[in-house]
Structures are given as C-alpha cells and as structure tokens.
Short mmCIF file of C-alpha atoms in Angstrom, two decimals:
data_model
loop_
_atom_site.label_atom_id
_atom_site.label_comp_id
_atom_site.label_asym_id
_atom_site.label_seq_id
_atom_site.Cartn_x
_atom_site.Cartn_y
_atom_site.Cartn_z
CA MET I 1150 81.56 66.71 -148.53
CA LYS I 1151 81.13 68.29 -150.90
CA PRO I 1152 77.67 67.70 -152.98
CA TRP I 1153 78.15 66.63 -156.77
CA LYS I 1154 77.40 68.77 -158.98
CA THR I 1155 75.86 68.62 -162.72
CA LEU I 1156 76.88 69.87 -165.73
CA SER I 1157 74.94 69.98 -168.27
CA ARG I 1158 71.63 67.09 -168.62
CA GLU I 1159 70.23 65.91 -171.70
CA THR I 1160 66.69 63.45 -172.28
CA ILE I 1161 66.99 60.12 -174.20
CA LEU I 1162 64.33 59.26 -173.17
CA ASP I 1163 60.77 60.47 -173.38
CA CYS I 1164 57.24 58.37 -172.19
CA GLY I 1165 55.17 61.57 -170.89
CA ARG I 1166 55.24 62.02 -167.72
CA PHE I 1167 55.40 58.87 -166.21
CA LEU I 1168 58.82 58.00 -167.32
CA SER I 1169 61.86 60.57 -168.68
CA VAL I 1170 65.70 59.58 -168.63
CA GLU I 1171 68.31 61.73 -168.79
CA ARG I 1172 72.60 61.64 -169.59
CA HIS I 1173 74.07 64.27 -166.60
CA SER I 1174 77.44 65.55 -167.19
CA VAL I 1175 78.81 65.65 -163.46
CA GLU I 1176 81.38 66.72 -162.00
CA LEU I 1177 82.23 64.42 -158.70
CA PRO I 1178 84.03 66.34 -155.49
CA ASP I 1179 87.47 65.64 -156.59
CA GLY I 1180 87.68 66.74 -159.60
CA ARG I 1181 86.61 63.98 -161.75
CA VAL I 1182 83.78 64.94 -164.90
CA LEU I 1183 81.19 61.98 -165.19
CA ASN I 1184 80.51 62.27 -168.90
CA ASP I 1185 77.71 59.79 -169.27
CA TRP I 1186 75.52 59.47 -165.87
CA THR I 1187 71.59 57.64 -166.45
CA TRP I 1188 69.02 59.63 -164.36
CA VAL I 1189 65.02 59.07 -164.12
CA ILE I 1190 62.66 60.97 -163.25
CA VAL I 1191 59.36 59.88 -162.70
CA PRO I 1192 56.29 61.52 -160.62
CA ASP I 1193 56.93 61.79 -156.31
CA TYR I 1194 54.47 59.51 -154.58
CA VAL I 1195 52.54 59.36 -151.84
CA ASN I 1196 52.30 56.32 -149.31
CA VAL I 1197 49.71 55.81 -146.61
CA LEU I 1198 48.67 53.06 -143.52
CA ALA I 1199 45.12 54.18 -142.75
CA VAL I 1200 43.76 52.79 -139.43
CA THR I 1201 40.76 52.78 -138.20
CA PRO I 1202 39.12 53.89 -134.81
CA GLN I 1203 38.33 50.16 -134.55
CA GLN I 1204 42.28 49.80 -134.42
CA GLU I 1205 41.81 47.44 -138.47
CA PHE I 1206 44.24 48.89 -140.68
CA LEU I 1207 43.20 49.12 -143.44
CA CYS I 1208 45.40 47.39 -146.73
CA PHE I 1209 45.53 46.01 -150.51
CA ARG I 1210 46.50 42.42 -151.71
CA GLN I 1211 47.09 42.78 -155.53
CA THR I 1212 49.27 41.80 -158.21
CA LYS I 1213 51.85 43.74 -159.60
CA TYR I 1214 53.74 43.75 -162.69
CA ALA I 1215 56.41 43.78 -160.98
CA ALA I 1216 56.52 41.47 -158.04
CA GLU I 1217 55.87 37.53 -158.21
CA GLY I 1218 52.85 36.53 -156.71
CA LEU I 1219 50.30 38.49 -154.71
CA THR I 1220 51.47 42.05 -152.49
CA LEU I 1221 49.74 43.46 -149.73
CA ALA I 1222 49.95 47.27 -150.37
CA PRO I 1223 49.29 50.47 -148.57
CA VAL I 1224 46.69 52.94 -150.25
CA GLY I 1225 48.88 55.58 -152.42
CA GLY I 1226 49.50 56.76 -156.50
CA MET I 1227 51.59 59.39 -157.75
CA ILE I 1228 50.79 62.27 -156.29
CA ASP I 1229 50.10 65.65 -159.24
CA ALA I 1230 51.87 68.50 -160.80
CA GLY I 1231 51.60 71.18 -158.31
CA GLU I 1232 49.68 68.68 -156.09
CA ASP I 1233 51.27 69.31 -151.91
CA PRO I 1234 51.97 66.29 -150.49
CA LEU I 1235 49.11 65.50 -147.96
CA THR I 1236 47.00 66.52 -150.10
CA ALA I 1237 47.90 63.75 -152.74
CA ALA I 1238 47.39 61.42 -150.04
CA GLN I 1239 43.94 62.34 -148.64
CA ARG I 1240 43.30 61.81 -152.47
CA GLU I 1241 44.85 58.95 -152.69
CA LEU I 1242 43.01 57.50 -150.13
CA ARG I 1243 39.18 58.83 -150.31
CA GLU I 1244 39.15 58.09 -154.44
CA GLU I 1245 40.93 54.21 -153.70
CA MET I 1246 39.84 53.60 -150.50
CA GLY I 1247 36.91 55.89 -149.92
CA TYR I 1248 37.75 56.27 -146.19
CA GLU I 1249 38.68 60.55 -145.42
CA ALA I 1250 41.19 60.45 -142.03
CA PRO I 1251 41.00 63.80 -139.17
CA HIS I 1252 44.85 62.56 -137.79
CA TRP I 1253 47.48 62.71 -140.59
CA VAL I 1254 50.92 61.85 -138.95
CA PHE I 1255 54.18 62.43 -141.47
CA LEU I 1256 55.87 59.39 -142.04
CA GLY I 1257 58.61 61.51 -143.72
CA GLN I 1258 59.90 61.98 -147.14
CA TYR I 1259 62.58 59.37 -148.97
CA ALA I 1260 65.16 59.64 -152.73
CA ASN I 1261 63.72 56.21 -154.08
CA GLU I 1262 67.68 55.58 -155.75
CA ALA I 1263 70.67 57.47 -153.88
CA ASN I 1264 72.49 57.96 -157.47
CA ARG I 1265 70.57 58.04 -160.56
CA GLY I 1266 67.32 60.02 -158.99
CA VAL I 1267 63.98 57.94 -160.10
CA ALA I 1268 61.27 59.70 -157.08
CA THR I 1269 60.10 60.79 -154.15
CA GLY I 1270 57.66 58.96 -151.82
CA TYR I 1271 56.23 60.36 -149.31
CA PHE I 1272 54.95 58.04 -145.95
CA TYR I 1273 51.79 58.53 -143.51
CA LEU I 1274 49.95 57.61 -140.85
CA ALA I 1275 46.00 58.74 -141.24
CA LEU I 1276 44.66 57.49 -137.95
CA ASP I 1277 41.11 57.13 -137.41
CA CYS I 1278 39.91 56.90 -141.05
CA VAL I 1279 36.23 56.10 -141.55
CA PRO I 1280 34.55 55.29 -144.51
CA ALA I 1281 33.73 58.61 -147.02
CA GLU I 1282 32.37 58.04 -150.39
CA LYS I 1283 33.03 55.10 -152.62
CA ALA I 1284 36.20 54.36 -153.80
CA GLN I 1285 37.10 54.99 -157.46
CA SER I 1286 40.09 53.67 -157.52
CA ASP I 1287 42.06 54.15 -161.05
CA ASP I 1288 43.87 50.75 -160.46
CA LEU I 1289 44.71 48.58 -162.99
CA GLU I 1290 45.46 45.62 -161.29
CA GLU I 1291 43.04 43.57 -158.83
CA GLN I 1292 42.88 45.00 -155.68
CA GLU I 1293 40.93 44.12 -152.08
CA LEU I 1294 40.69 45.86 -149.49
CA LEU I 1295 41.57 43.79 -145.63
CA MET I 1296 41.54 45.42 -142.70
CA LEU I 1297 44.12 43.57 -140.49
CA THR I 1298 44.53 43.96 -136.71
CA GLN I 1299 48.43 45.62 -136.09
CA ALA I 1300 49.96 41.61 -135.00
CA GLU I 1301 48.80 41.16 -138.42
CA LEU I 1302 50.25 43.38 -139.89
CA ARG I 1303 53.06 43.57 -138.50
CA ALA I 1304 53.17 39.84 -139.52
CA ALA I 1305 52.65 40.05 -142.52
CA LEU I 1306 55.60 42.65 -142.56
CA LEU I 1307 58.36 40.60 -140.78
CA ALA I 1308 56.94 37.03 -143.75
CA GLY I 1309 57.02 39.45 -146.62
CA GLU I 1310 53.99 40.66 -147.85
CA PHE I 1311 54.48 44.30 -148.64
CA LYS I 1312 56.58 43.08 -151.75
CA ILE I 1313 57.72 46.82 -152.39
CA ALA I 1314 60.14 47.92 -150.54
CA SER I 1315 58.72 51.67 -150.24
CA TRP I 1316 55.87 49.61 -148.87
CA ALA I 1317 57.73 47.93 -146.59
CA ALA I 1318 58.96 50.96 -145.29
CA ASN I 1319 55.98 52.45 -144.34
CA VAL I 1320 54.11 50.13 -143.58
CA ALA I 1321 57.28 49.86 -140.23
CA LEU I 1322 58.25 53.29 -140.29
CA ALA I 1323 53.71 53.75 -139.30
CA LEU I 1324 54.03 50.78 -136.66
CA VAL I 1325 57.40 52.53 -135.34
CA TYR I 1326 55.95 55.69 -134.50
CA LEU I 1327 52.55 54.00 -132.81
CA ASN I 1328 55.35 51.84 -130.60
CA GLU I 1329 57.46 54.78 -130.08
CA HIS I 1330 54.70 57.27 -129.08
CA ASN I 1331 52.69 54.67 -127.27
CA LEU I 1332 50.14 54.48 -129.83
CA ASP I 1333 50.33 50.38 -129.91
CA ARG I 1334 47.19 48.93 -131.90
CA SER I 1335 47.69 45.47 -131.08
#
C-alpha cells in the first residue's frame, strides 16, 4: 500500500500555539488529487495513570468543557515545544498531582484522528508514586484527586466514567500491562 502524498499546505486558521488548521492538497495512491483536505494541528500530549506503592490508583474527578457532567481522568497535559514525552509526563505528574515515580512504563503513542491530524498522545503508567511537593496545577477546571483500588478503577472504566477516549485508552492499556506482567494490584 502506498501512503498519501502532501502536495501543498496552506494555513487557514491560526489560533496560536493551541490550534491551527491547514488546507492540504493531497495525492491519493490511485493518482486522484484532493485539493481541500482539512488538517488540524494541536500540541501532542501525555496521559499518565499513576499508582502508589499501596496500590492506590491516582486520578482526578473533574469537569471538562467537551464532556457532559463529571468525568474521571488520569493526569496529563500538553508536551511543551522541544520537550521529550517522558519528561512531560514526569512534569505533569509532579505539577498537577504533586507526585513523583521511580518507575515508568511507556504504553505507546497513538494518533487521535486517522485522517485529520489533531495530535499524538503518549501514554504512560507511573509505578510506586509518592508525594513530592504541593501540586501546582494550572488547569482551568476544578478537580478532586481520588485514590482508587484497581477494582474501583476497572469498574469506573467499564461504567464509562472516563469520558474522554484517550483517558479511557490510557487506563485500559495500563490495566492490560499490569495483568500481562503479573502486577495485578487488585
């Protein structure tokens, strides 16, 4: 299979570092050309499911503009320009939750949208997290830090309480990793 080929790109909306939209002209493998292909650019991000030595899973209960009602969320945020994803994950855990972890598991990187760009998410599992400093979150939403057992976390995931797809994926991948590596913390 041949990939699509970008022939040209034009910025049609520039909202600063958080969002821009481009119009691409792309050539398909069969030679057809699409002259009005929309491409969305937002910063890449990290999500981290954190677990303490006592097998408590840290997550937030919060609101998000795009999610109706309350949602559960792992810690996460945007990767700064030039920042390594793991460094961003460690920074977000420290800033937003006030925790640090000596052991990190990379769970993968995933595009958010198959044909329109958007961003890539980098997912992590942080093991043996301990308090390090007072959280300094700059999030706009109110959030409450929760400590859940693995059974509670799994039940919340299956009940749809993680209302953002990347958050649900991060939690699911972490649970699979723990199960596959006999680190089940139920």
